[in-house]
Coordinates of C-alpha atoms and ligand atoms in Angstrom, one line a residue:
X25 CA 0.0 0.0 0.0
X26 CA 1.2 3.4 -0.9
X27 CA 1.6 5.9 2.1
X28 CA 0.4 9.4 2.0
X29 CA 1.3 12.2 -0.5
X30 CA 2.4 15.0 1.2
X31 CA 0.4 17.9 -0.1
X32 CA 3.5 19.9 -0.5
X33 CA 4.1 18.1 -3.9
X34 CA 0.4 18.7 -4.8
X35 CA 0.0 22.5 -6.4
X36 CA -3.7 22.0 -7.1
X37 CA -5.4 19.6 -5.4
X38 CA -5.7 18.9 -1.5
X39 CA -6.6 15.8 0.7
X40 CA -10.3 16.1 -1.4
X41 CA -10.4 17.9 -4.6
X42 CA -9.2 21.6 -5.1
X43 CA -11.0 23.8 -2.6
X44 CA -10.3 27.3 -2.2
X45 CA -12.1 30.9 -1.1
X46 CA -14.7 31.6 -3.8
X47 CA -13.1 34.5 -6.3
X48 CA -9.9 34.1 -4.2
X49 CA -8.5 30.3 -5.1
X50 CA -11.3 29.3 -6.4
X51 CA -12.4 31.3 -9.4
X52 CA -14.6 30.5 -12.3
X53 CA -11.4 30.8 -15.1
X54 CA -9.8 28.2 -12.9
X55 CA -12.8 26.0 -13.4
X56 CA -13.3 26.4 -16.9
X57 CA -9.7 25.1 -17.2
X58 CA -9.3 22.8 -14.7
X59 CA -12.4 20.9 -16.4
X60 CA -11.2 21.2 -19.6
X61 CA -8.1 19.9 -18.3
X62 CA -10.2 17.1 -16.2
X63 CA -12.2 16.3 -19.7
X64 CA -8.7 15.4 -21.9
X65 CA -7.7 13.6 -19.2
X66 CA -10.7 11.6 -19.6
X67 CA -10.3 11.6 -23.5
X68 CA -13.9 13.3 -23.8
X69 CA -16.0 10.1 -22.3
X70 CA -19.2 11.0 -21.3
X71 CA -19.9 12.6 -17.7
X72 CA -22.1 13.5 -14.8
X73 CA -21.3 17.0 -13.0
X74 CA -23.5 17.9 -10.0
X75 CA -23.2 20.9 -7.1
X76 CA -24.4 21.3 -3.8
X77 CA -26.6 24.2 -2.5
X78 CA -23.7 27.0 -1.8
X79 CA -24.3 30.0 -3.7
X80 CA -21.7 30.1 -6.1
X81 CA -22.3 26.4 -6.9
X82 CA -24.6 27.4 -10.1
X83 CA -21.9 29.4 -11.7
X84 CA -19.2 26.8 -11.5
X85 CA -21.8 24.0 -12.7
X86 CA -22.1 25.8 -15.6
X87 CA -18.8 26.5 -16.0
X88 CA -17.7 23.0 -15.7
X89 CA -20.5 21.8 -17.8
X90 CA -19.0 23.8 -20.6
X91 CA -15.7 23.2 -19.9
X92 CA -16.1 19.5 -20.2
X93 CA -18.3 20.1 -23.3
X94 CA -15.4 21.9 -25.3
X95 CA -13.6 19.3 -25.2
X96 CA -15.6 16.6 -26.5
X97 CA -17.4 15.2 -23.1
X98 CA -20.9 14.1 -23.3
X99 CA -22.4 16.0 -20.2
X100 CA -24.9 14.9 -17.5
X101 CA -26.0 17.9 -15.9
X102 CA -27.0 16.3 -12.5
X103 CA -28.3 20.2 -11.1
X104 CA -28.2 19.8 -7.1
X105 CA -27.4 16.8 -5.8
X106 CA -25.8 15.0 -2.6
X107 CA -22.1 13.9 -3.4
X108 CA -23.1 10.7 -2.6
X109 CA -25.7 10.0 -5.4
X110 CA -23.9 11.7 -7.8
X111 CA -21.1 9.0 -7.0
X112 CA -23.5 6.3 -7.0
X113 CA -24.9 7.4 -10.9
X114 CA -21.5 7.3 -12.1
X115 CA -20.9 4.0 -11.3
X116 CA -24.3 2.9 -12.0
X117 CA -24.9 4.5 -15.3
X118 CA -21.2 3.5 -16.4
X119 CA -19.9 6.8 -16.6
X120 CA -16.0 7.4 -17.1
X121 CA -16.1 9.8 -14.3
X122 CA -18.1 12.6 -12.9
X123 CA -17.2 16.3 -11.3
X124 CA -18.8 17.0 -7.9
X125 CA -18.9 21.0 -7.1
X126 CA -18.7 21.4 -3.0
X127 CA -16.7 22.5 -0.5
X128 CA -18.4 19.5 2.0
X129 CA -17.8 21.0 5.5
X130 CA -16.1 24.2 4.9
X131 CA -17.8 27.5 5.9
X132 CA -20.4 29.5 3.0
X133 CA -17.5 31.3 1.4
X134 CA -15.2 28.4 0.0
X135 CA -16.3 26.1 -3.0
X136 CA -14.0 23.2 -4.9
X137 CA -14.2 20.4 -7.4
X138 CA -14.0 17.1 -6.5
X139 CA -13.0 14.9 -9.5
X140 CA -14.6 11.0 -9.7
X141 CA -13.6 8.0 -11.7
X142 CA -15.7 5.2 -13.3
X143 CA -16.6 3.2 -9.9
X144 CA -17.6 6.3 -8.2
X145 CA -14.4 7.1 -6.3
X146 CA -12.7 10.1 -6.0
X147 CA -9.7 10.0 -8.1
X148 CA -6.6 8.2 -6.5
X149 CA -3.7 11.3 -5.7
X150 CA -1.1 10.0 -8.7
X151 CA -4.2 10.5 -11.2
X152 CA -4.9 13.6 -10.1
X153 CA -1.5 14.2 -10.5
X154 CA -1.9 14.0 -14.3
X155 CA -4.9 16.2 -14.7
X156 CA -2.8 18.7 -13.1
X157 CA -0.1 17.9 -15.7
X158 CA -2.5 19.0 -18.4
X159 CA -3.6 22.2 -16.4
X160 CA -0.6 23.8 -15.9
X161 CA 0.9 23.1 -19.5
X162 CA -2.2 24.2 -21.0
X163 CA -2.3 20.8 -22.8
X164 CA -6.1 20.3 -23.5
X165 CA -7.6 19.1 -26.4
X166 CA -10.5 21.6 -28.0
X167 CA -13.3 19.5 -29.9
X168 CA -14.0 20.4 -33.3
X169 CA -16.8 22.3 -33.8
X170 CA -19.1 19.2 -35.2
X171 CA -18.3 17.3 -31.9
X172 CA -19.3 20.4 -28.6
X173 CA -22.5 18.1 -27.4
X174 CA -25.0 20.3 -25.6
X175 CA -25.0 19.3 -21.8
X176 CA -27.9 17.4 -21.0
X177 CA -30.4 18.2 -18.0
X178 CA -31.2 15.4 -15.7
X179 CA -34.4 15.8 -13.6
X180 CA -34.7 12.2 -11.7
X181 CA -31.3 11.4 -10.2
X182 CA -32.7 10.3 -6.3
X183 CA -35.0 7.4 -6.9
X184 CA -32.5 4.6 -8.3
X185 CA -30.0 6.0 -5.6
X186 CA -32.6 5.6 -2.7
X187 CA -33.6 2.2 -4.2
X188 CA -29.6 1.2 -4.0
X189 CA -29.3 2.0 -0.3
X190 CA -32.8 0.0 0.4
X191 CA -31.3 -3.1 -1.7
X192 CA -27.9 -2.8 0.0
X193 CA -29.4 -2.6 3.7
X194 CA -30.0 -6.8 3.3
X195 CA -33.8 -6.5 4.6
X196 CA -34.6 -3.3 5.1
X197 CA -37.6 -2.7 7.5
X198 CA -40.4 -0.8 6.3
X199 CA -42.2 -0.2 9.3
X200 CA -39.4 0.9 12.2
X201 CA -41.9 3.7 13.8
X202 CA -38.9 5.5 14.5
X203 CA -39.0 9.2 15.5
X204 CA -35.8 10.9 13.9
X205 CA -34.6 14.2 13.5
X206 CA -32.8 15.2 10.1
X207 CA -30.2 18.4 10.5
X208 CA -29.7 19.0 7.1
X209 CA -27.6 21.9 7.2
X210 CA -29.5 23.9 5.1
X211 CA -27.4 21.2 2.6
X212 CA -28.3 18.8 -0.3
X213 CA -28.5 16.0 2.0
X214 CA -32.2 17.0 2.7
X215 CA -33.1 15.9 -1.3
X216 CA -31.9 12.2 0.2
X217 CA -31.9 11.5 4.0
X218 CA -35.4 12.3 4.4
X219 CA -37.2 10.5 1.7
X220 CA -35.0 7.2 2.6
X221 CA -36.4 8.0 5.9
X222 CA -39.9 8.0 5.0
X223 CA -39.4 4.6 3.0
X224 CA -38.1 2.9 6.5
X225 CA -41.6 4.2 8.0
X226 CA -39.7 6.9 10.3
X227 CA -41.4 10.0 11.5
X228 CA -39.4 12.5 10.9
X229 CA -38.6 16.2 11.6
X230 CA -35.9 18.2 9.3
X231 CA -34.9 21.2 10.7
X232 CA -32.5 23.3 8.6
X233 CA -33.9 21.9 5.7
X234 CA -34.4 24.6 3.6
X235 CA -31.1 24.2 1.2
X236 CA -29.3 28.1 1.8
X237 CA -25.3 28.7 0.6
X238 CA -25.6 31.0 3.8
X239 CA -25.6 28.7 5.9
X240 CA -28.1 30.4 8.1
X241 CA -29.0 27.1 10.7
X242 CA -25.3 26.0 11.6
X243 CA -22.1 26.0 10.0
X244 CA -22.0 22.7 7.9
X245 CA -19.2 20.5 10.1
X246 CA -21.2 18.4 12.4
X247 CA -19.2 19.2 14.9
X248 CA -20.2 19.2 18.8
X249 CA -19.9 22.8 19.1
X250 CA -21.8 23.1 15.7
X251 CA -24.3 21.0 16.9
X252 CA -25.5 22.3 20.1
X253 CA -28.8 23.3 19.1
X254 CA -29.7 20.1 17.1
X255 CA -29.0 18.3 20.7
X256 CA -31.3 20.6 22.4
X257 CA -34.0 20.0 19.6
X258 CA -33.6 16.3 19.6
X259 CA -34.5 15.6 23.1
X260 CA -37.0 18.5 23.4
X261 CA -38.7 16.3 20.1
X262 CA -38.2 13.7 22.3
X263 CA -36.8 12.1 19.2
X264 CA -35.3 8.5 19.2
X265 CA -32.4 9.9 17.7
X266 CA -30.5 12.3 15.4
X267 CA -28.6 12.7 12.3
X268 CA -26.5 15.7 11.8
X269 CA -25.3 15.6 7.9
X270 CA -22.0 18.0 6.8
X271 CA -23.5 20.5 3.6
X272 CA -22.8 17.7 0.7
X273 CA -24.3 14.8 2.6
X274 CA -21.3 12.3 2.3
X275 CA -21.2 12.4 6.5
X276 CA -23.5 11.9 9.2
X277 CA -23.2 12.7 12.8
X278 CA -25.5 11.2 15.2
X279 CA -26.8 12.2 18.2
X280 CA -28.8 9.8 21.0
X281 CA -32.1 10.4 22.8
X282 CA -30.5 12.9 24.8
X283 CA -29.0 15.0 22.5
X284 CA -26.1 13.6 23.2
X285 CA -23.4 13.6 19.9
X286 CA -21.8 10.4 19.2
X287 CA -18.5 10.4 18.4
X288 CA -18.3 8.9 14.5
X289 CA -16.0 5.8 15.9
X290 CA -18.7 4.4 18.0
X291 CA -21.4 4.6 15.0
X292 CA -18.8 2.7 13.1
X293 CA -18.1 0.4 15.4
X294 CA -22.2 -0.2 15.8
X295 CA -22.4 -0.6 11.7
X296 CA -19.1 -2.9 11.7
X297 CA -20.6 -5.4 14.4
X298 CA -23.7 -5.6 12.5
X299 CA -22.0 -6.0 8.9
X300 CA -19.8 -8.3 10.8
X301 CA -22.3 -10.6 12.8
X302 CA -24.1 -11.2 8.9
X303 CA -20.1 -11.5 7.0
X304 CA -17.7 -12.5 9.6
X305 CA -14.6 -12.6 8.0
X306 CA -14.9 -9.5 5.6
X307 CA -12.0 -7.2 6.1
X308 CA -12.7 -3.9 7.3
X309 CA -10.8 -0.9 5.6
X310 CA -10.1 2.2 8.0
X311 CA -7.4 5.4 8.7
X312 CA -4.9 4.6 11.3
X313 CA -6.5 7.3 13.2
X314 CA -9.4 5.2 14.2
X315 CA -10.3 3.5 17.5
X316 CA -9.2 0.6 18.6
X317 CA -12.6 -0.5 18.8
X318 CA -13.0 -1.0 15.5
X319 CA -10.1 -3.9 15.2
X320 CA -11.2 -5.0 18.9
X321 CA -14.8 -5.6 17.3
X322 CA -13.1 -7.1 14.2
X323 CA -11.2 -9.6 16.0
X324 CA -14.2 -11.2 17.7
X325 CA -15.3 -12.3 14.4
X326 CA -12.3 -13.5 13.0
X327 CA -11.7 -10.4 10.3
X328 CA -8.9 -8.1 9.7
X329 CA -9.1 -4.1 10.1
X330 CA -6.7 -3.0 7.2
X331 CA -5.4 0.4 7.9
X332 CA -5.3 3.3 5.2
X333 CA -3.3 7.1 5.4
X334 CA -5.6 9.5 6.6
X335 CA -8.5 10.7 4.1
X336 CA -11.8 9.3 2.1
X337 CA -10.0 8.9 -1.0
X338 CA -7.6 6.1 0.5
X339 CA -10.2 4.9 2.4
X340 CA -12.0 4.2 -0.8
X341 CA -9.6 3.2 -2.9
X342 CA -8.1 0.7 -1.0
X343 CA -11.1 -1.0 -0.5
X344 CA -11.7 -1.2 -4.4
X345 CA -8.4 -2.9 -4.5
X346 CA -8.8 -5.3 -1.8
X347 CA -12.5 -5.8 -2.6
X348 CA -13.6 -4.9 1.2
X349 CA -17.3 -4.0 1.5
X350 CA -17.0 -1.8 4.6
X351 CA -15.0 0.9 5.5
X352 CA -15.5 4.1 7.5
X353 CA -13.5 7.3 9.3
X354 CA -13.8 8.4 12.7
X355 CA -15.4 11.8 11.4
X356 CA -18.6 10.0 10.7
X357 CA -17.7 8.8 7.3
X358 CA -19.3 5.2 6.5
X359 CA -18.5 3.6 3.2
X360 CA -20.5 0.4 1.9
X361 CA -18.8 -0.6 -1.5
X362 CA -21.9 -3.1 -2.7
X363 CA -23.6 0.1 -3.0
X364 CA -20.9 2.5 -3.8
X365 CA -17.4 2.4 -2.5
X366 CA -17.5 6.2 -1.4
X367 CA -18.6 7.4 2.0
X368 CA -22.5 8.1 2.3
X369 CA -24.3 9.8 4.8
X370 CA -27.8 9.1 3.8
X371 CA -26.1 5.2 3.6
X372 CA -25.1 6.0 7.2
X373 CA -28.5 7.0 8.3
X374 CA -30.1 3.7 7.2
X375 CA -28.1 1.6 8.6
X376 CA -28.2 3.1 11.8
X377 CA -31.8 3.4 11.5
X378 CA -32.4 -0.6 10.6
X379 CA -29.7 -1.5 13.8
X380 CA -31.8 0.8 16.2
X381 CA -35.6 -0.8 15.0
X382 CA -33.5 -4.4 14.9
X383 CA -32.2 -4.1 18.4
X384 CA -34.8 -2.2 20.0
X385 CA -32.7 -0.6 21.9
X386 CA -32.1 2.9 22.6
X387 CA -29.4 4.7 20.4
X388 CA -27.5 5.3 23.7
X389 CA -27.4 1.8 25.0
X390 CA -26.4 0.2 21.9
X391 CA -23.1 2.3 22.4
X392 CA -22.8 2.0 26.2
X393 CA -22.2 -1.7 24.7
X394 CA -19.3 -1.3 23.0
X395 CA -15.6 -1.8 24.3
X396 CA -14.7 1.3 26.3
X397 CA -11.7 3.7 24.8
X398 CA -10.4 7.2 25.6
X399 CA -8.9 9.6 22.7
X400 CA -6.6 12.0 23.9
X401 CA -5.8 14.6 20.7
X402 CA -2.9 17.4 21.2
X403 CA -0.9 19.4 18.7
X404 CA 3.0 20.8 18.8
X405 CA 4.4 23.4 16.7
X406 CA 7.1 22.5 14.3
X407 CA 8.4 24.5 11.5
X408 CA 7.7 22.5 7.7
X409 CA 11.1 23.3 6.9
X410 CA 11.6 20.2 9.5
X411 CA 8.9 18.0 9.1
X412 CA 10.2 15.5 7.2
X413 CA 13.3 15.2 9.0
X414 CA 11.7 15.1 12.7
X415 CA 9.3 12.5 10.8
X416 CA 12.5 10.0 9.8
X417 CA 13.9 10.6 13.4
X418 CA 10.1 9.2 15.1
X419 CA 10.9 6.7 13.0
X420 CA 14.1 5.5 14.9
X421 CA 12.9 5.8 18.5
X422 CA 13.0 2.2 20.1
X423 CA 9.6 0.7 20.4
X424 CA 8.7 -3.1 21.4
X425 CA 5.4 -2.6 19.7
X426 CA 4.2 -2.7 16.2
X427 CA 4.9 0.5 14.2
X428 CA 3.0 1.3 11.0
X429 CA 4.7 4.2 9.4
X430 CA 1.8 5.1 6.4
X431 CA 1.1 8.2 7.6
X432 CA 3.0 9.6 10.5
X433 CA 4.1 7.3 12.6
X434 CA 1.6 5.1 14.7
X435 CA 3.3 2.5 17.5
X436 CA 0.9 0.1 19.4
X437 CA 2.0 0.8 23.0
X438 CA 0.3 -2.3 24.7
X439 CA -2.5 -4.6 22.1
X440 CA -4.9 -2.0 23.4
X441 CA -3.3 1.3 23.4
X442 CA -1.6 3.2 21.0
X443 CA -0.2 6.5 19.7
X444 CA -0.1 8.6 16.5
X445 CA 2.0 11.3 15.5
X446 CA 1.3 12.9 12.0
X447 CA 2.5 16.2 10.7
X448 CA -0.3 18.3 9.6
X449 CA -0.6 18.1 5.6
X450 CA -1.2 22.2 5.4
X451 CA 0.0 23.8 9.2
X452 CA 3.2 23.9 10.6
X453 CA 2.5 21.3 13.5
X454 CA 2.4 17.4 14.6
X455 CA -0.6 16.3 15.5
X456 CA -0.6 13.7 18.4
X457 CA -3.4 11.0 18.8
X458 CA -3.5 8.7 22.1
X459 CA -6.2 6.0 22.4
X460 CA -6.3 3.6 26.1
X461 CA -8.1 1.8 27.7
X462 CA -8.6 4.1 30.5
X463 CA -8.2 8.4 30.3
X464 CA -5.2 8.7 32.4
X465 CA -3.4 5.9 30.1
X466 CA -4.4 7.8 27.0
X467 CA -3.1 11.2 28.6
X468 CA 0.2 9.2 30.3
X469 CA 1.5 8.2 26.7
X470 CA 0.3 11.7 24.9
X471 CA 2.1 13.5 27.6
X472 CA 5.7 10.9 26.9
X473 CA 5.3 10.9 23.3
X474 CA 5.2 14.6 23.2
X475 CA 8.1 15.1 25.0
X476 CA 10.2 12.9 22.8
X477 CA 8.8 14.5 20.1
X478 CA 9.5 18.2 21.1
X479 CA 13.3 16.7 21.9
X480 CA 13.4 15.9 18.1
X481 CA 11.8 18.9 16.9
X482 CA 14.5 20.8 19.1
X483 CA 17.1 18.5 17.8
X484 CA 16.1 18.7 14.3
X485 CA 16.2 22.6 14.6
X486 CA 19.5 22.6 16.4
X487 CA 20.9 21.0 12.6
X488 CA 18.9 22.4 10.0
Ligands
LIG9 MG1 -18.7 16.1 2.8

């Protein structure tokens, strides 16, 4: 498996896609090209381009529309969709590839391009790579005249989508009684989520669902500070639970009875025991910067938790490679290849919503079950000039424990407790990650590891 690229060697595109401050970075000439650009690299095959609800999303769907158009593509316009269903129609229409326009989580003034292949994936980094090639030597291929197709409008892009995560849910209940709440984030995900939700027999209540590129509910990360209100609402709906989706609807939060926000390891860990209890054996794709929990979980049945570099598109594309069914990131980011090998919020939400009406149990109980684990996350400051080196010197500290250097450095203090040191792709810092058993383990090895580390970073400054 190839480890992480650092984004230092990427001009253009970032850990997903090119994002960037709308008329800043991210500007509509920069579009035009980049898709003409995206459409030689993909020889002028035929293509889906969809946007989410941010108000500078029509101007660049237009503009990558014609971009693709000029140079021979065949052009789905998709018009406002979730990223997951536009990934989903790519594959299952037998697309070449497909253009997303969203900035996912990222506050009402960015926008970017996320660029998909032929299974629905976001492009692997090296590929990427090329399209950039062709950007920045201007090498894209004008159609002649004859061959500029007029993009096409699509009106009904949801129905087969909902119909594929119904099919993919192995017996999906149609009656669950279920009293939700949908946060939509004034996003797309409110064109999916709800009407999936309606099919399970859920009552539901959508608040922020009136789509808005201001953003005027919440900002779009489902964070727990983001998401204060929605707990408040959820327990005063006296709700069985919530979902809280980012503004493209390719994550979902979830919050208990109480309001309460669960942390996106524990819904994963919920979703691999059930996929697990029906495949045991099925390997499990996941960053290194998830729980323990997970591989704990995975053990019990007799399957292996393959680890990926931090991001969605490793995430996916290793589980294409290895032909894993599940995957999913600690940020509340569940991927279910069968139905598309790309993380799914409104995917997320049914599968949470079959194992609550299955169990009948409450949200909160079902994760009271899992195996216990504390996360301690701390940061220290380190010039980029030194990165790499204090990186290579992490890697020569004695350990006894297993080490898996794919992104950072992780080492397995004990079977059940380990620790992660990455430096940040875009700031200058490490970030540390400790996972125990217990809190004061979690802290006791964040707190030793950080002090070896600032002895390297002072060492490494000391020669540079
Ligand atoms: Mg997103």
């Amino acid at each position: 498996m190839s480890g992480a690229i650092s984004l230092s060697e990427r001009k253009l595109f970032g850990t997903n896609g090119v994002r960037g401050i709308v008329n800043e970075e991210m500007t509509t000439e920069l579009a035009l090209k980049l898709s003409m650009a995206i459409g030689t690299y993909f020889k002028g095959a035929e293509m889906a381009v969809g946007c989410d609800g941010r108000l500078s999303s029509p101007i660049f769907l237009d503009t990558v529309c014609a971009g693709l158009a000029s140079v021979g593509c065949r052009v789905w316009n998709l018009g406002m969709i979730t990223t997951p269903a536009l990934q989903f129609l790519t594959k299952d229409w037998g697309l070449k590839g497909s253009v997303m326009i969203t900035a996912s989580h990222n506050p009402p003034e960015y926008n970017g391009l996320k660029v998909m292949g032929n299974s629905g994936v976001e492009l692997p980094h090296e590929e990427e790579f090329e399209i950039e090639r062709i950007y920045f030597a201007s090498n894209w291929k004008l159609a002649d005249w004859k061959n500029v197709k007029t993009p096409l409008p699509v009106a009904e892009k949801f129905p087969s989508y909902i119909q594929s995560v119904i099919d993919n849910l192995d017996g999906a209940p149609t009656q669950t009684n279920l009293k939700v709440l949908v946060d939509a984030a004034n996003g797309v995900s409110v064109l999916a989520t709800p009407p999936l939700l309606e099919r399970l027999g859920c009552k539901l209540k959508v608040v922020n669902g009136n789509i808005d590129g201001n953003f005027p509910g919440r900002l779009p990360e489902p964070t727990p500070e983001n998401l204060r209100k929605t707990s408040k609402l959820v327990s005063a709906a006296k709700a069985d639970f919530g979902i809280a989706h980012d503004g493209d609807g390719d994550r979902a939060v979830f919050l208990d009875e109480h309001g309460q926000v669960c942390w996106g390891d524990q819904t994963f860990a919920l979703i691999t025991q059930d996929f697990l209890e029906r495949y045991p054996g099925e390997k499990i794709v996941t960053p290194i910067s998830s729980s323990h929990m997970i591989q704990e979980i995975a053990e019990k049945y007799g399957s292996e938790v393959v680890y990926t570099p931090v991001g969605s598109v490793y995430v996916s594309n290793l589980m294409l490679k290895i032909h894993a069914k599940l995957g999913g990131e600690e940020n509340g980011g569940i991927f279910y290849a069968p139905h598309v090998a790309a993380r799914d919020g409104t995917m997320t939400s049914g599968m949470i919503c079959k194992i609550v009406a299955e169990e009948r149990k409450t949200l909160s109980k079902l994760i009271t079950r899992l195996p216990k684990y504390y996360i301690i996350k701390d940061k220290l400051f380190c010039p980029h000039s030194i990165k790499e080196a204090a990186t290579e010197a992490l890697r020569s500290l004695p350990t006894k424990g297993e080490v898996l250097d794919i992104d950072g450095i992780k080492v397995w203090v004990t079977p059940k407790a380990w620790i992660l040191i990455r430096p940040s792709g875009t700031e200058p810092l490490f970030r540390i990650l400790a996972e125990a058993p217990t809190k004061g383990m979690a802290q006791k090895i964040a707190n030793k590891y950080k002090i070896r580390l600032s002895r390297i970073i002072k060492s490494c400054l000391r020669n540079a």
